[in-house]
Every structure is written in structure tokens, then in C-alpha cells.
């Protein structure tokens, strides 16, 4: 409000009636009618005080109005700034959540990939162990049967080709 007062014009404009009363006062004083000039001066002083009070009240209204307008403008700017900050926070939070979701999905994908690789490796190792252990497992050896007319598929000497 002080800034507004400093910008306001300092010169007050008085009414024509007051200005005319001051002229009449000067004219009466120049004519030597000091009693009439004094009476006019008192009336003019009262009118001047009343006009100054009126002007001061009008200025107070103007200052209050401008101050209210400035406060409303500041409130709007502050609210816009708060909305902008909140929008930025929301965008940041959304960005962070998206990044966290991508990271979690990447982690799940990596775990699934590692499980798959582990299962493949486990299967390969199991086959390798079985392959290494299978020659060590010996089946009981039965001698070839010598039944005439029966073909023993285990004995290569019993396999003969008959020609007809």
C-alpha cells in the first residue's frame, strides 16, 4: 500500500467553490475588509479540511481496491504455481513408478530366464551323469542258449544265413 501511495500524485485538486473562496479572501484582504476576509478564510479552511478528508477517503478506497486486486492476483499466481508444482510431482511420481515397474518386469524376466537356463543345465548335467554311470552299470551276463533251431541274437556265431 505504501508503494501505491508513493506512486500516487501528491497534489490535491480542490473544488471550484474552495478556489473561489480563496480568491474572494485575497480580494477582501486587498480591499482592506479584513473581518470579511477572516470570515471567508474560516469557511474556506473548513471546506478545505472537508475536501481533504473526502480525498483521503477516496484514496483509501482506491488503495484498498488496488491492494485487494494485487492480493487476488498473487493468490491466483500462487495457486497456479502450486498446481504446476503438484503436476510436476505427479509426473515425477508417475515416471518413477513406470521406471520401477520396468525394473520389476526386467527382474522377473531375468529370473525366468535364469530358471530356464538352470533347468536346461540341470537336464544336461543329469544326462551327462547318466551317460557316465551307464557303462559302470553292468547287466548280468547270461551265456548264450544253445537250443537247436533257435536263433540267438546275442551270439554272433549262432547267426547263420540259410540259403534255400
C-alpha positions as a Python dict, from the first residue, in 0.01 Angstrom:
ca = {
    (1, 'X'): (0, 0, 0),
    (2, 'X'): (294, 231, 68),
    (3, 'X'): (420, 171, -286),
    (4, 'X'): (81, 268, -426),
    (5, 'X'): (80, 586, -217),
    (6, 'X'): (427, 679, -338),
    (7, 'X'): (318, 634, -699),
    (8, 'X'): (1, 840, -647),
    (9, 'X'): (11, 1209, -730),
    (10, 'X'): (83, 1424, -424),
    (11, 'X'): (-105, 1731, -548),
    (12, 'X'): (-468, 1751, -443),
    (13, 'X'): (-732, 1911, -661),
    (14, 'X'): (-974, 2128, -474),
    (15, 'X'): (-1323, 2225, -583),
    (16, 'X'): (-1405, 2547, -770),
    (17, 'X'): (-1602, 2665, -472),
    (18, 'X'): (-1293, 2647, -247),
    (19, 'X'): (-1073, 2812, -507),
    (20, 'X'): (-1331, 3091, -550),
    (21, 'X'): (-1349, 3137, -171),
    (22, 'X'): (-969, 3178, -160),
    (23, 'X'): (-985, 3437, -438),
    (24, 'X'): (-1259, 3623, -255),
    (25, 'X'): (-1050, 3609, 64),
    (26, 'X'): (-749, 3760, -118),
    (27, 'X'): (-966, 4025, -282),
    (28, 'X'): (-1129, 4122, 51),
    (29, 'X'): (-787, 4138, 219),
    (30, 'X'): (-657, 4364, -61),
    (31, 'X'): (-962, 4587, -25),
    (32, 'X'): (-894, 4619, 348),
    (33, 'X'): (-1203, 4425, 455),
    (34, 'X'): (-1009, 4210, 697),
    (35, 'X'): (-1307, 4094, 905),
    (36, 'X'): (-1488, 3967, 594),
    (37, 'X'): (-1163, 3816, 467),
    (38, 'X'): (-1117, 3640, 805),
    (39, 'X'): (-1472, 3501, 796),
    (40, 'X'): (-1423, 3382, 436),
    (41, 'X'): (-1089, 3232, 536),
    (42, 'X'): (-1252, 3028, 819),
    (43, 'X'): (-1522, 2899, 584),
    (44, 'X'): (-1259, 2816, 321),
    (45, 'X'): (-1044, 2637, 581),
    (46, 'X'): (-1340, 2425, 690),
    (47, 'X'): (-1426, 2343, 330),
    (48, 'X'): (-1062, 2259, 260),
    (49, 'X'): (-1045, 2022, 558),
    (50, 'X'): (-1367, 1855, 450),
    (51, 'X'): (-1236, 1817, 90),
    (52, 'X'): (-901, 1682, 213),
    (53, 'X'): (-1083, 1423, 428),
    (54, 'X'): (-1303, 1333, 132),
    (55, 'X'): (-1000, 1299, -98),
    (56, 'X'): (-817, 1092, 168),
    (57, 'X'): (-1118, 861, 199),
    (58, 'X'): (-1140, 822, -177),
    (59, 'X'): (-768, 744, -188),
    (60, 'X'): (-811, 489, 89),
    (61, 'X'): (-1082, 320, -116),
    (62, 'X'): (-858, 325, -424),
    (63, 'X'): (-562, 188, -226),
    (64, 'X'): (-775, -82, -67),
    (65, 'X'): (-918, -179, -406),
    (66, 'X'): (-573, -195, -565),
    (67, 'X'): (-438, -389, -269),
    (68, 'X'): (-726, -635, -294),
    (69, 'X'): (-666, -673, -668),
    (70, 'X'): (-297, -734, -606),
    (71, 'X'): (-374, -991, -335),
    (72, 'X'): (-619, -1169, -566),
    (73, 'X'): (-361, -1170, -846),
    (74, 'X'): (-97, -1303, -609),
    (75, 'X'): (-338, -1569, -484),
    (76, 'X'): (-410, -1675, -845),
    (77, 'X'): (-39, -1685, -925),
    (78, 'X'): (29, -1882, -608),
    (79, 'X'): (-247, -2130, -688),
    (80, 'X'): (-116, -2167, -1044),
    (81, 'X'): (233, -2225, -906),
    (82, 'X'): (102, -2484, -659),
    (83, 'X'): (-83, -2664, -939),
    (84, 'X'): (231, -2657, -1152),
    (85, 'X'): (437, -2797, -865),
    (86, 'X'): (178, -3068, -798),
    (87, 'X'): (164, -3155, -1168),
    (88, 'X'): (544, -3183, -1166),
    (89, 'X'): (530, -3404, -857),
    (90, 'X'): (265, -3623, -1017),
    (91, 'X'): (465, -3652, -1339),
    (92, 'X'): (778, -3734, -1140),
    (93, 'X'): (591, -3994, -936),
    (94, 'X'): (440, -4148, -1249),
    (95, 'X'): (781, -4154, -1416),
    (96, 'X'): (931, -4315, -1107),
    (97, 'X'): (651, -4575, -1090),
    (98, 'X'): (692, -4656, -1459),
    (99, 'X'): (1065, -4698, -1406),
    (100, 'X'): (1006, -4916, -1101),
    (101, 'X'): (756, -5129, -1295),
    (102, 'X'): (1001, -5167, -1584),
    (103, 'X'): (1273, -5264, -1338),
    (104, 'X'): (1046, -5517, -1168),
    (105, 'X'): (945, -5665, -1504),
    (106, 'X'): (1309, -5681, -1607),
    (107, 'X'): (1386, -5858, -1280),
    (108, 'X'): (1101, -6108, -1336),
    (109, 'X'): (1221, -6169, -1692),
    (110, 'X'): (1576, -6222, -1572),
    (111, 'X'): (1458, -6467, -1304),
    (112, 'X'): (1252, -6660, -1559),
    (113, 'X'): (1548, -6667, -1796),
    (114, 'X'): (1780, -6789, -1519),
    (115, 'X'): (1529, -7060, -1419),
    (116, 'X'): (1506, -7173, -1780),
    (117, 'X'): (1886, -7180, -1814),
    (118, 'X'): (1915, -7365, -1481),
    (119, 'X'): (1658, -7625, -1592),
    (120, 'X'): (1841, -7673, -1922),
    (121, 'X'): (2176, -7704, -1745),
    (122, 'X'): (2027, -7938, -1486),
    (123, 'X'): (1887, -8158, -1764),
    (124, 'X'): (2222, -8156, -1943),
    (125, 'X'): (2411, -8246, -1624),
    (126, 'X'): (2161, -8522, -1544),
    (127, 'X'): (2208, -8669, -1892),
    (128, 'X'): (2584, -8642, -1858),
    (129, 'X'): (2582, -8817, -1520),
    (130, 'X'): (2357, -9091, -1656),
    (131, 'X'): (2584, -9132, -1957),
    (132, 'X'): (2890, -9160, -1735),
    (133, 'X'): (2721, -9402, -1496),
    (134, 'X'): (2553, -9627, -1755),
    (135, 'X'): (2876, -9811, -1863),
    (136, 'X'): (2952, -9875, -1498),
    (137, 'X'): (2616, -10043, -1452),
    (138, 'X'): (2669, -10394, -1576),
    (139, 'X'): (2381, -10620, -1655),
    (140, 'X'): (2430, -10980, -1550),
    (141, 'X'): (2582, -11173, -1839),
    (142, 'X'): (2394, -11486, -1944),
    (143, 'X'): (2561, -11738, -2155),
    (144, 'X'): (2405, -11780, -2495),
    (145, 'X'): (2149, -12051, -2515),
    (146, 'X'): (2237, -12348, -2732),
    (147, 'X'): (1891, -12467, -2818),
    (148, 'X'): (1895, -12616, -3168),
    (149, 'X'): (1685, -12431, -3421),
    (150, 'X'): (1654, -12128, -3205),
    (151, 'X'): (1831, -11822, -3324),
    (152, 'X'): (2029, -11650, -3052),
    (153, 'X'): (2051, -11286, -3136),
    (154, 'X'): (2316, -11230, -2876),
    (155, 'X'): (2561, -11474, -3013),
    (156, 'X'): (2704, -11373, -3348),
    (157, 'X'): (2832, -11722, -3416),
    (158, 'X'): (2480, -11862, -3398),
    (159, 'X'): (2363, -11635, -3665),
    (160, 'X'): (2388, -11808, -3988),
    (161, 'X'): (2232, -11737, -4309),
    (162, 'X'): (2050, -12020, -4461),
    (163, 'X'): (2019, -12032, -4823),
    (164, 'X'): (1723, -12204, -4973),
}
